[in-house]
Amino acid sequence: VLSVCEADNGDIVVGTDGGGIYIITDTGISYRGTDSGLMSDVVMKVKKDKSRDIFWIVTSNSLAYMDSSYKITTVKNFPYSNNFDIYENSRGDMWVLSSNGIYVVSVEQMLKNEEITPVYYGKDNGLFCIPTSNSYSELTNDGDLFIAGTTGVAKVNIENPFESVENIKMSVPFIEADGEAVYPNDSGEFVIPAETRKLTIYSFVFNYSLLNPQVTYRLEGFDHKSTTVRRTELKPIDYTNLKGGSYDFVMDIDDVNADGSKELIVHIIKEKTFTEKLWFKMTCFFGIIILIVILVKLLNYGSKKYYMKKEQEQKTLIREIVEAFAKVIDMKDRYTNGHSTRVAEYTVMLAQELGLDEETIEKYHNIALLHDIGKVGIKPEVLNKQGTLTDEEFAQIKAHSALGYNTLKDISIMPELAIGAGAHHERPDGKGYPKGLKGNEIPRVAQIIAVADTFDAMYSDRPYRKRMNFDKAVSIIREVRGTQLAEDVVDAFLRLVDKGKFRAPDDVGGGTTEDIDNIRKKAEKKPKAPEKKDESSDEKTPENDSRQEEGKEKEDN
């Protein structure tokens, strides 16, 4: 006999070593063995549940429970079979003593007999000895469980929370950059090379108690959400395709059985690549040009005539530099070569028709030439991609307006340069981008560039299709007057059309008259066509055409 237990009705339940279970009642003795549901006839312990009318049974290879009618049910999914004893606390958690440590699982899970997710405590958690078979442990009224172990007696309170997690230590001693170990500098920061493709963070939680806390970690600036695992499940964490910049690896520990929480923050800096530093170099280049212009002005201030001559030379220099940059922009996107120059010419025609002065017209010409400068910051493989763009790639394309504005906004000698780049995709109805400006909130020069930009997107040849029919393009611009394009600018455009302007000298009435969607669908049927389809809208508008035609510029106007 290994265990004896009394039922509420006075029956005696006896567990034996190899003989199963005997139930002694007033009317006789009955037997329960492997043919009654036991996994083994070696019964280590039989214990009456404190609050339920059942008996808990520990055999040599399983856990089971027996109801008041003495029907036996084996807990099938318990993760360990060589168990010795069980104890329940007041919160309904069952502490199972086994040959390799302690398992804690809710009684509800055991009775449900489906998925079992216990918390495990072993030597890694501070248990200096493991329980011994055929021994008796003791649970006091205060919840202190004295465990008979292989090399002594261990004590743990199964009622009270464990010690604060403040006693637990966290550390990231090193990281790896493409397999090479990187250690923190004197400031405690990890600095990894710009060409690093794979970053591996080695994080550790040192624990000298029975706690197995939850560890939550995230790489701020990269991860969209945190990841939570148990300390025993913590592994090295890999990150790929990190952009140059500063990141914080944040690790928190918490446990439902412990007091408080603790946080570790590790600073990681990835050096920027040459491409990522391009805007800084462009800003320096513009700064040198501006400095030269200012110095020339100061040196020639003495003579008005001479100054005016130099001023004109400076304007010419600025214009030539701007025109050179416009060519660079168009060279970046092989689908829209010459687009910036044509848009600038159309802008001048519209500005003149609107009665603007020559100085303003000159400014507008330069602004229009650089309206697409943000494309320089778009990766060539995205800008000239053949095929459908991903959502992320399309977002990069749309970002060219903001990139262009940020590039030009600090040029103090001509701050207006940034306006066209930043606002030429805004719409009077507020559906444009990047800011969703409405009506007169849109700068005047941007209103004019928008009409010129839209017309050229439709009325210019592309490698994948000929230009749109002139009258068709004009009719589309007329249709979007007041919604996508400013009313008075469209009116000026139509007046110029009536005067015979805008139509190309070689235009004898050809060009497609199909709707934009039909053009796009035909292009998609050609497997070798370098098309980048716009799937963001079904609206048949010149601005969608601008994304399809101008581009191949891939812009969601």
Coordinates of C-alpha atoms in Angstrom, one line a residue:
V1 CA 0.0 0.0 0.0
L2 CA 1.4 3.4 -1.1
S3 CA -1.6 5.7 -0.4
V4 CA -4.8 5.7 1.6
C5 CA -7.6 8.3 1.3
E6 CA -11.1 8.6 2.9
A7 CA -14.1 9.7 0.8
D8 CA -16.8 12.0 2.1
N9 CA -19.2 9.1 2.6
G10 CA -16.7 7.2 4.7
D11 CA -15.4 4.9 1.9
I12 CA -11.7 4.1 2.0
V13 CA -9.6 4.4 -1.3
V14 CA -6.3 2.5 -1.2
G15 CA -3.6 2.9 -3.9
T16 CA -1.0 0.1 -4.2
D17 CA 2.3 -0.5 -5.8
G18 CA 1.4 -2.7 -8.7
G19 CA -2.1 -3.7 -7.6
G20 CA -4.1 -0.7 -8.7
I21 CA -6.8 0.9 -6.5
Y22 CA -9.1 -0.8 -3.9
I23 CA -12.3 0.8 -2.7
I24 CA -13.5 -0.3 0.8
T25 CA -17.2 0.3 1.5
D26 CA -19.7 -0.9 4.0
T27 CA -20.8 -3.6 1.6
G28 CA -17.4 -4.9 0.4
I29 CA -14.3 -4.2 -1.6
S30 CA -14.1 -3.2 -5.3
Y31 CA -11.1 -2.9 -7.6
R32 CA -10.0 -0.4 -10.2
G33 CA -7.0 -1.2 -12.5
T34 CA -5.8 -0.7 -16.1
D35 CA -9.0 -2.2 -17.4
S36 CA -10.9 0.6 -15.5
G37 CA -9.1 3.5 -17.0
L38 CA -5.8 3.6 -15.2
M39 CA -2.6 3.9 -17.3
S40 CA -0.6 1.9 -14.7
D41 CA -1.3 -0.3 -11.7
V42 CA 1.5 1.4 -9.7
V43 CA -0.5 4.1 -7.8
M44 CA 1.9 6.6 -6.2
K45 CA -0.7 8.9 -4.6
V46 CA -4.5 9.1 -4.2
K47 CA -5.7 12.4 -2.8
K48 CA -9.2 13.7 -2.1
D49 CA -9.9 17.1 -3.7
K50 CA -10.6 19.8 -1.2
S51 CA -13.6 21.4 -2.9
R52 CA -14.7 18.9 -5.5
D53 CA -16.2 15.4 -5.1
I54 CA -13.3 13.7 -6.9
F55 CA -10.0 11.9 -6.1
W56 CA -6.7 12.8 -7.8
I57 CA -4.6 9.8 -8.7
V58 CA -0.8 9.8 -9.5
T59 CA 0.4 6.6 -11.2
S60 CA 3.9 5.7 -12.3
N61 CA 3.2 7.1 -15.8
S62 CA 0.2 9.4 -15.7
L63 CA -2.2 11.7 -13.8
A64 CA -5.9 10.9 -13.5
Y65 CA -8.9 11.7 -11.4
M66 CA -11.8 9.6 -10.1
D67 CA -15.4 10.9 -9.6
S68 CA -17.8 9.9 -6.8
S69 CA -19.0 6.9 -8.7
Y70 CA -15.3 5.8 -8.9
K71 CA -15.1 6.3 -12.7
I72 CA -11.4 7.0 -13.6
T73 CA -10.4 9.6 -16.2
T74 CA -6.8 10.0 -17.3
V75 CA -5.4 13.5 -18.0
K76 CA -4.1 12.7 -21.5
N77 CA -2.2 15.8 -22.5
F78 CA -0.1 16.4 -19.4
P79 CA 3.5 17.0 -20.8
Y80 CA 5.3 14.7 -18.3
S81 CA 4.6 11.2 -17.1
N82 CA 7.0 10.4 -14.3
N83 CA 5.1 12.3 -11.5
F84 CA 5.2 11.7 -7.7
D85 CA 2.7 14.0 -5.9
I86 CA 0.2 16.9 -6.4
Y87 CA -0.8 19.9 -4.3
E88 CA -3.5 22.5 -5.0
N89 CA -3.4 26.1 -3.9
S90 CA -6.4 28.4 -3.1
R91 CA -6.3 29.9 -6.6
G92 CA -7.0 26.6 -8.3
D93 CA -3.5 25.9 -9.4
M94 CA -2.2 22.3 -9.2
W95 CA 1.5 21.9 -8.3
V96 CA 2.7 18.6 -9.7
L97 CA 6.0 17.2 -8.2
S98 CA 7.9 15.1 -10.8
S99 CA 11.3 13.5 -11.4
N100 CA 12.6 16.6 -13.3
G101 CA 11.1 19.4 -11.4
I102 CA 7.7 21.1 -10.7
Y103 CA 4.8 21.7 -13.1
V104 CA 2.1 24.2 -12.2
V105 CA -1.2 24.0 -14.2
S106 CA -4.8 25.1 -13.4
V107 CA -7.2 22.4 -12.2
E108 CA -9.7 23.7 -14.8
Q109 CA -7.3 22.7 -17.6
M110 CA -6.8 19.3 -16.1
L111 CA -10.5 18.6 -15.7
K112 CA -11.2 19.9 -19.2
N113 CA -8.7 17.3 -20.4
E114 CA -7.8 19.2 -23.6
E115 CA -4.7 21.4 -24.1
I116 CA -2.4 21.6 -21.1
T117 CA -0.1 24.6 -20.8
P118 CA 1.8 24.3 -17.5
V119 CA 4.5 26.6 -16.0
Y120 CA 7.6 24.6 -15.4
Y121 CA 10.1 25.1 -12.6
G122 CA 13.5 23.3 -12.6
K123 CA 17.1 23.8 -11.7
D124 CA 17.3 26.7 -14.2
N125 CA 14.7 28.5 -12.1
G126 CA 16.4 28.0 -8.7
L127 CA 15.1 24.6 -7.6
F128 CA 18.4 23.2 -6.2
C129 CA 17.1 19.6 -5.9
I130 CA 14.3 17.6 -7.7
P131 CA 11.5 15.7 -5.8
T132 CA 12.0 12.1 -4.8
S133 CA 9.7 9.3 -5.6
N134 CA 8.0 7.3 -2.8
S135 CA 8.5 10.2 -0.5
Y136 CA 6.1 12.6 1.3
S137 CA 6.2 16.3 1.0
E138 CA 4.3 18.6 3.4
L139 CA 2.0 21.6 2.7
T140 CA 1.4 23.9 5.7
N141 CA -1.6 26.0 6.4
D142 CA 0.4 29.1 5.3
G143 CA 1.0 27.6 1.9
D144 CA 4.6 26.6 2.5
L145 CA 5.3 23.5 0.5
F146 CA 8.3 21.5 1.9
I147 CA 9.5 19.2 -0.9
A148 CA 11.4 16.0 -0.2
G149 CA 14.2 16.2 -2.7
T150 CA 17.1 14.0 -3.9
T151 CA 19.7 16.1 -2.0
G152 CA 17.7 17.8 0.7
V153 CA 14.5 19.7 1.3
A154 CA 13.3 22.6 -0.9
K155 CA 10.7 25.1 0.2
V156 CA 8.3 27.2 -1.9
N157 CA 5.1 29.1 -1.0
I158 CA 2.4 28.1 -3.4
E159 CA -0.1 30.8 -2.1
N160 CA 1.8 34.1 -2.0
P161 CA 3.3 35.8 -5.0
F162 CA 7.0 35.3 -5.6
E163 CA 9.7 37.8 -5.1
S164 CA 9.7 41.0 -7.2
V165 CA 11.0 40.7 -10.8
E166 CA 13.3 43.6 -9.8
N167 CA 15.7 40.9 -8.6
I168 CA 15.9 39.5 -12.1
K169 CA 18.7 40.7 -14.3
M170 CA 18.5 41.4 -18.1
S171 CA 21.3 41.9 -20.5
V172 CA 22.2 42.2 -24.2
P173 CA 26.0 41.6 -24.0
F174 CA 26.6 41.6 -27.8
I175 CA 24.8 41.5 -31.1
E176 CA 25.8 40.1 -34.5
A177 CA 26.0 42.0 -37.8
D178 CA 26.0 39.5 -40.6
G179 CA 27.5 36.9 -38.3
E180 CA 30.2 39.2 -36.8
A181 CA 30.0 39.9 -33.1
V182 CA 29.6 43.6 -32.2
Y183 CA 30.0 44.9 -28.6
P184 CA 28.8 48.1 -27.1
N185 CA 31.0 51.2 -27.3
D186 CA 32.0 53.4 -24.3
S187 CA 28.6 55.0 -24.4
G188 CA 26.9 51.7 -24.2
E189 CA 25.6 51.9 -27.8
F190 CA 25.9 49.2 -30.5
V191 CA 27.1 50.7 -33.8
I192 CA 26.8 48.4 -36.9
P193 CA 28.1 49.0 -40.4
A194 CA 25.9 50.5 -43.1
E195 CA 26.2 47.4 -45.3
T196 CA 24.8 45.1 -42.6
R197 CA 22.0 42.9 -44.0
K198 CA 21.1 40.7 -41.0
L199 CA 21.2 41.9 -37.4
T200 CA 20.9 39.3 -34.6
I201 CA 20.3 40.5 -31.0
Y202 CA 21.3 38.1 -28.2
S203 CA 19.2 38.9 -25.2
F204 CA 19.4 37.1 -21.8
V205 CA 17.3 37.1 -18.6
F206 CA 19.2 35.7 -15.6
N207 CA 16.8 34.2 -13.1
Y208 CA 17.7 32.6 -9.8
S209 CA 14.2 31.8 -8.5
L210 CA 11.2 29.7 -9.5
L211 CA 10.0 32.6 -11.6
N212 CA 9.5 32.0 -15.3
P213 CA 8.4 35.5 -16.2
Q214 CA 7.0 36.7 -19.5
V215 CA 9.5 38.6 -21.6
T216 CA 8.2 41.2 -24.0
Y217 CA 10.6 42.8 -26.6
R218 CA 10.4 45.1 -29.6
L219 CA 12.8 47.0 -31.8
E220 CA 11.4 50.6 -31.7
G221 CA 11.6 52.2 -35.1
F222 CA 11.2 48.8 -36.9
D223 CA 8.7 46.5 -35.1
H224 CA 5.0 47.4 -35.4
K225 CA 4.1 45.4 -32.4
S226 CA 5.8 43.7 -29.4
T227 CA 6.5 40.0 -29.0
T228 CA 5.9 38.2 -25.7
V229 CA 7.5 34.8 -24.7
R230 CA 8.3 33.0 -21.5
R231 CA 11.9 33.4 -20.3
T232 CA 12.7 29.8 -21.0
E233 CA 11.5 30.4 -24.7
L234 CA 13.7 33.4 -25.3
K235 CA 16.0 33.0 -28.3
P236 CA 18.3 35.2 -30.4
I237 CA 16.2 37.6 -32.5
D238 CA 16.9 38.3 -36.2
Y239 CA 16.2 41.6 -38.1
T240 CA 16.8 42.2 -41.8
N241 CA 16.7 45.2 -44.1
L242 CA 17.1 47.8 -41.4
K243 CA 17.5 51.3 -42.7
G244 CA 20.3 53.5 -41.5
G245 CA 19.3 55.3 -38.2
S246 CA 18.9 54.9 -34.5
Y247 CA 16.9 52.2 -32.9
D248 CA 16.0 51.2 -29.3
F249 CA 15.7 47.5 -28.4
V250 CA 13.3 47.5 -25.5
M251 CA 12.8 44.4 -23.3
D252 CA 10.3 44.2 -20.4
I253 CA 9.7 41.4 -17.9
D254 CA 6.6 40.7 -15.9
D255 CA 4.9 37.8 -14.2
V256 CA 1.4 37.3 -12.9
N257 CA 2.9 35.6 -9.8
A258 CA 5.4 38.4 -9.1
D259 CA 5.4 42.0 -8.0
G260 CA 6.3 44.9 -10.4
S261 CA 8.0 44.9 -13.8
K262 CA 11.4 45.8 -15.2
E263 CA 12.6 47.3 -18.4
L264 CA 15.9 47.2 -20.4
I265 CA 16.6 49.6 -23.2
V266 CA 19.6 49.0 -25.6
H267 CA 20.6 51.7 -28.1
I268 CA 21.5 50.4 -31.6
I269 CA 22.8 52.7 -34.4
K270 CA 23.0 51.5 -38.0
E271 CA 25.3 53.8 -40.1
K272 CA 23.6 55.3 -43.1
T273 CA 24.5 54.1 -46.6
F274 CA 25.6 56.4 -49.4
T275 CA 22.1 56.4 -50.9
E276 CA 20.6 57.4 -47.5
K277 CA 23.0 60.3 -47.3
L278 CA 22.1 61.6 -50.8
W279 CA 19.8 64.4 -49.6
F280 CA 22.5 65.8 -47.3
K281 CA 24.9 66.0 -50.2
M282 CA 22.3 67.6 -52.4
T283 CA 21.6 70.2 -49.7
C284 CA 25.3 71.0 -49.5
F285 CA 25.5 71.3 -53.3
F286 CA 22.6 73.8 -53.3
G287 CA 24.1 75.6 -50.3
I288 CA 27.4 76.1 -52.3
I289 CA 25.5 77.4 -55.3
I290 CA 23.6 79.9 -53.1
L291 CA 26.8 81.0 -51.4
I292 CA 28.4 81.7 -54.8
V293 CA 25.4 83.7 -55.9
I294 CA 25.4 85.8 -52.7
L295 CA 29.1 86.4 -52.9
V296 CA 28.8 87.5 -56.5
K297 CA 26.0 89.9 -55.5
L298 CA 28.1 91.4 -52.7
L299 CA 31.2 91.9 -54.9
N300 CA 29.2 93.7 -57.6
Y301 CA 27.0 95.9 -55.4
G302 CA 29.0 99.1 -56.3
S303 CA 27.6 99.8 -59.7
K304 CA 23.9 99.6 -60.4
K305 CA 24.4 98.9 -64.1
Y306 CA 27.1 96.4 -63.4
Y307 CA 25.0 94.9 -60.6
M308 CA 22.0 94.6 -62.9
K309 CA 24.1 92.9 -65.5
K310 CA 25.5 90.5 -62.9
E311 CA 22.0 89.9 -61.5
Q312 CA 20.9 88.9 -65.0
E313 CA 23.9 86.6 -65.2
Q314 CA 23.0 85.1 -61.9
K315 CA 19.4 84.5 -63.0
T316 CA 20.8 82.8 -66.1
L317 CA 23.1 80.8 -64.0
I318 CA 20.3 79.7 -61.6
R319 CA 18.1 78.9 -64.6
E320 CA 20.8 76.8 -66.2
I321 CA 21.5 75.0 -63.0
V322 CA 17.8 74.4 -62.5
E323 CA 17.5 73.2 -66.1
A324 CA 20.4 70.8 -65.6
F325 CA 18.8 69.4 -62.5
A326 CA 15.5 69.0 -64.5
K327 CA 17.4 66.9 -67.0
V328 CA 18.8 64.8 -64.2
I329 CA 15.3 64.2 -62.9
D330 CA 14.0 63.1 -66.3
M331 CA 17.0 60.9 -66.8
K332 CA 16.2 59.2 -63.5
D333 CA 12.8 58.0 -64.8
R334 CA 13.4 56.6 -68.3
Y335 CA 9.6 56.6 -69.0
T336 CA 9.2 60.4 -68.8
N337 CA 12.3 61.9 -70.5
G338 CA 11.7 65.6 -71.3
H339 CA 8.6 65.8 -69.1
S340 CA 10.0 68.5 -66.7
T341 CA 11.1 70.8 -69.5
R342 CA 7.7 70.5 -71.3
V343 CA 5.8 71.2 -68.0
A344 CA 7.9 74.3 -67.4
E345 CA 7.1 75.6 -70.9
Y346 CA 3.4 75.0 -70.5
T347 CA 3.5 76.7 -67.1
V348 CA 5.0 79.8 -68.7
M349 CA 2.3 79.8 -71.3
L350 CA -0.5 79.6 -68.7
A351 CA 1.1 82.2 -66.5
Q352 CA 1.3 84.7 -69.4
E353 CA -2.3 84.0 -70.3
L354 CA -3.2 84.7 -66.6
G355 CA -1.5 88.1 -66.8
L356 CA 1.4 87.5 -64.4
D357 CA 4.4 89.7 -64.5
E358 CA 7.7 88.6 -66.1
E359 CA 9.6 88.2 -62.8
T360 CA 6.9 85.9 -61.5
I361 CA 6.8 84.0 -64.7
E362 CA 10.5 83.4 -64.5
K363 CA 10.2 82.1 -61.0
Y364 CA 7.3 79.8 -62.0
H365 CA 9.4 78.5 -64.9
N366 CA 12.2 77.5 -62.5
I367 CA 9.8 76.1 -59.9
A368 CA 8.1 73.9 -62.6
L369 CA 11.4 72.6 -63.8
L370 CA 12.1 71.1 -60.4
H371 CA 8.5 70.0 -59.6
D372 CA 9.6 66.3 -59.8
I373 CA 13.0 66.6 -58.0
G374 CA 11.7 64.2 -55.4
K375 CA 12.1 61.4 -57.9
V376 CA 15.8 61.6 -57.4
G377 CA 15.3 60.1 -53.9
I378 CA 13.3 57.1 -55.2
K379 CA 15.2 53.9 -55.7
P380 CA 15.8 53.2 -59.4
E381 CA 14.5 49.7 -59.1
V382 CA 11.2 51.1 -57.8
L383 CA 11.0 54.1 -60.1
N384 CA 11.7 52.1 -63.3
K385 CA 10.1 48.8 -62.1
Q386 CA 8.5 46.7 -64.9
G387 CA 5.3 45.3 -63.5
T388 CA 2.8 45.9 -60.7
L389 CA 4.1 47.9 -57.8
T390 CA 3.6 46.7 -54.2
D391 CA 1.8 48.9 -51.7
E392 CA 5.1 49.8 -50.1
E393 CA 6.7 50.7 -53.5
F394 CA 3.7 52.8 -54.4
A395 CA 3.9 54.6 -51.1
Q396 CA 7.6 55.4 -52.0
I397 CA 6.5 56.9 -55.3
K398 CA 3.9 59.1 -53.7
A399 CA 6.5 60.3 -51.2
H400 CA 8.3 62.1 -54.0
S401 CA 6.2 65.3 -53.4
A402 CA 7.3 65.5 -49.7
L403 CA 10.9 64.5 -50.6
G404 CA 11.1 67.3 -53.2
Y405 CA 9.7 69.9 -50.8
N406 CA 12.1 68.9 -48.0
T407 CA 15.0 69.1 -50.5
L408 CA 14.2 72.7 -51.7
K409 CA 12.6 74.4 -48.7
D410 CA 15.8 75.6 -47.1
I411 CA 17.1 77.4 -50.2
S412 CA 16.7 80.9 -48.8
I413 CA 17.5 82.8 -52.0
M414 CA 14.5 81.3 -53.7
P415 CA 12.2 79.6 -51.2
E416 CA 9.4 79.4 -53.8
L417 CA 11.3 76.5 -55.5
A418 CA 9.9 74.1 -52.9
I419 CA 6.2 75.0 -53.5
G420 CA 5.8 73.3 -56.9
A421 CA 7.6 70.1 -55.8
G422 CA 5.5 69.9 -52.6
A423 CA 2.0 70.9 -53.8
H424 CA 1.6 70.0 -57.6
H425 CA -0.5 67.0 -56.7
E426 CA -3.0 68.9 -54.5
R427 CA -6.6 69.2 -55.8
P428 CA -9.2 71.9 -55.3
D429 CA -11.7 69.3 -54.0
G430 CA -9.2 68.3 -51.2
K431 CA -8.5 64.8 -52.5
G432 CA -4.9 65.5 -53.5
Y433 CA -1.7 64.8 -51.6
P434 CA 0.4 65.1 -49.5
K435 CA -1.6 67.6 -47.4
G436 CA -5.1 67.4 -48.9
L437 CA -5.2 71.2 -49.5
K438 CA -8.5 72.7 -50.9
G439 CA -9.2 75.5 -53.3
N440 CA -7.2 78.7 -52.6
E441 CA -5.2 76.8 -49.9
I442 CA -3.2 75.5 -52.9
P443 CA -0.3 77.9 -53.9
R444 CA -0.9 79.6 -57.2
V445 CA 2.1 78.2 -58.9
A446 CA 1.1 74.7 -57.9
Q447 CA -2.4 75.2 -59.4
I448 CA -0.8 76.2 -62.7
I449 CA 1.8 73.4 -62.7
A450 CA -1.0 70.9 -62.0
V451 CA -2.7 71.7 -65.3
A452 CA 0.6 71.7 -67.2
D453 CA 1.6 68.4 -65.6
T454 CA -1.7 66.7 -66.2
F455 CA -1.8 67.8 -69.9
D456 CA 1.7 66.6 -70.6
A457 CA 1.0 63.2 -68.9
M458 CA -1.7 62.6 -71.5
Y459 CA -0.3 64.4 -74.5
S460 CA 3.2 62.9 -74.7
D461 CA 4.6 59.6 -76.1
R462 CA 5.7 56.8 -73.9
P463 CA 7.7 53.7 -74.7
Y464 CA 4.6 51.6 -74.1
R465 CA 2.0 53.8 -76.0
K466 CA 1.5 56.8 -78.2
R467 CA 0.2 60.1 -76.9
M468 CA -3.5 60.7 -76.4
N469 CA -5.6 62.4 -79.0
F470 CA -5.3 66.1 -78.5
D471 CA -9.1 66.8 -78.4
K472 CA -9.6 63.9 -76.1
A473 CA -7.0 65.2 -73.7
V474 CA -8.5 68.7 -73.8
S475 CA -12.0 67.4 -73.1
I476 CA -10.8 65.5 -70.1
I477 CA -9.1 68.6 -68.6
R478 CA -12.4 70.5 -69.2
E479 CA -14.3 67.7 -67.4
V480 CA -12.2 68.0 -64.2
R481 CA -12.4 71.8 -64.0
G482 CA -13.0 72.8 -60.4
T483 CA -12.6 69.3 -58.9
Q484 CA -9.0 68.2 -59.7
L485 CA -7.8 71.4 -61.4
A486 CA -8.3 75.1 -60.7
E487 CA -11.1 76.7 -62.7
D488 CA -9.5 79.9 -63.9
V489 CA -6.3 78.0 -64.9
V490 CA -8.3 75.5 -66.9
D491 CA -10.1 78.5 -68.5
A492 CA -6.8 80.0 -69.4
F493 CA -5.7 76.6 -70.9
L494 CA -8.9 76.4 -73.0
R495 CA -8.4 80.0 -74.3
L496 CA -4.9 79.1 -75.4
V497 CA -6.2 75.9 -77.1
D498 CA -8.7 78.1 -79.0
K499 CA -5.7 80.3 -80.1
G500 CA -4.0 77.2 -81.5
K501 CA -1.5 76.7 -78.7
F502 CA -0.4 73.4 -77.1
R503 CA -1.1 71.2 -80.1
A504 CA 2.2 69.7 -81.4
P505 CA 3.3 70.7 -84.9
D506 CA 3.4 67.0 -86.0
D507 CA -0.2 66.4 -84.7
V508 CA -2.5 65.6 -87.6
G509 CA -5.3 64.3 -85.5
G510 CA -3.9 60.9 -84.4
G511 CA -3.6 59.5 -80.9
T512 CA -5.8 57.3 -78.9
T513 CA -9.3 58.3 -77.9
E514 CA -9.9 55.4 -75.6
D515 CA -10.6 55.7 -71.9
I516 CA -7.6 55.4 -69.6
D517 CA -8.7 52.1 -68.1
N518 CA -8.9 50.5 -71.6
I519 CA -5.3 51.7 -72.4
R520 CA -4.1 50.2 -69.1
K521 CA -5.9 46.9 -69.7
K522 CA -4.4 46.5 -73.2
A523 CA -1.0 47.3 -71.8
E524 CA -1.4 44.6 -69.1
K525 CA -2.0 42.0 -71.8
K526 CA 1.4 42.5 -73.2
P527 CA 3.8 40.4 -71.0
K528 CA 6.9 42.3 -72.1
A529 CA 5.5 45.8 -71.8
P530 CA 7.2 47.9 -69.1
E531 CA 4.0 48.8 -67.5
K532 CA 3.4 49.7 -63.8
K533 CA -0.3 49.4 -63.3
D534 CA -2.3 51.7 -61.1
E535 CA -4.8 49.7 -59.1
S536 CA -5.6 52.4 -56.6
S537 CA -8.6 53.9 -58.4
D538 CA -11.1 53.0 -61.1
E539 CA -11.9 56.7 -61.7
K540 CA -11.2 57.7 -65.3
T541 CA -9.5 61.0 -64.8
P542 CA -6.4 62.8 -66.2
E543 CA -4.8 62.5 -62.9
N544 CA -5.1 58.8 -62.9
D545 CA -3.8 59.1 -66.4
S546 CA -0.9 61.1 -65.0
R547 CA 0.0 58.1 -62.8
Q548 CA -0.5 55.7 -65.7
E549 CA 1.0 57.9 -68.4
E550 CA 3.3 60.4 -66.8
G551 CA 4.1 57.9 -65.4
K552 CA 4.9 55.5 -65.3
E553 CA 5.6 58.1 -62.7
K554 CA 3.4 55.9 -60.6
E555 CA 1.7 58.7 -58.8
D556 CA -1.8 58.5 -57.3
N557 CA -2.9 62.0 -58.2

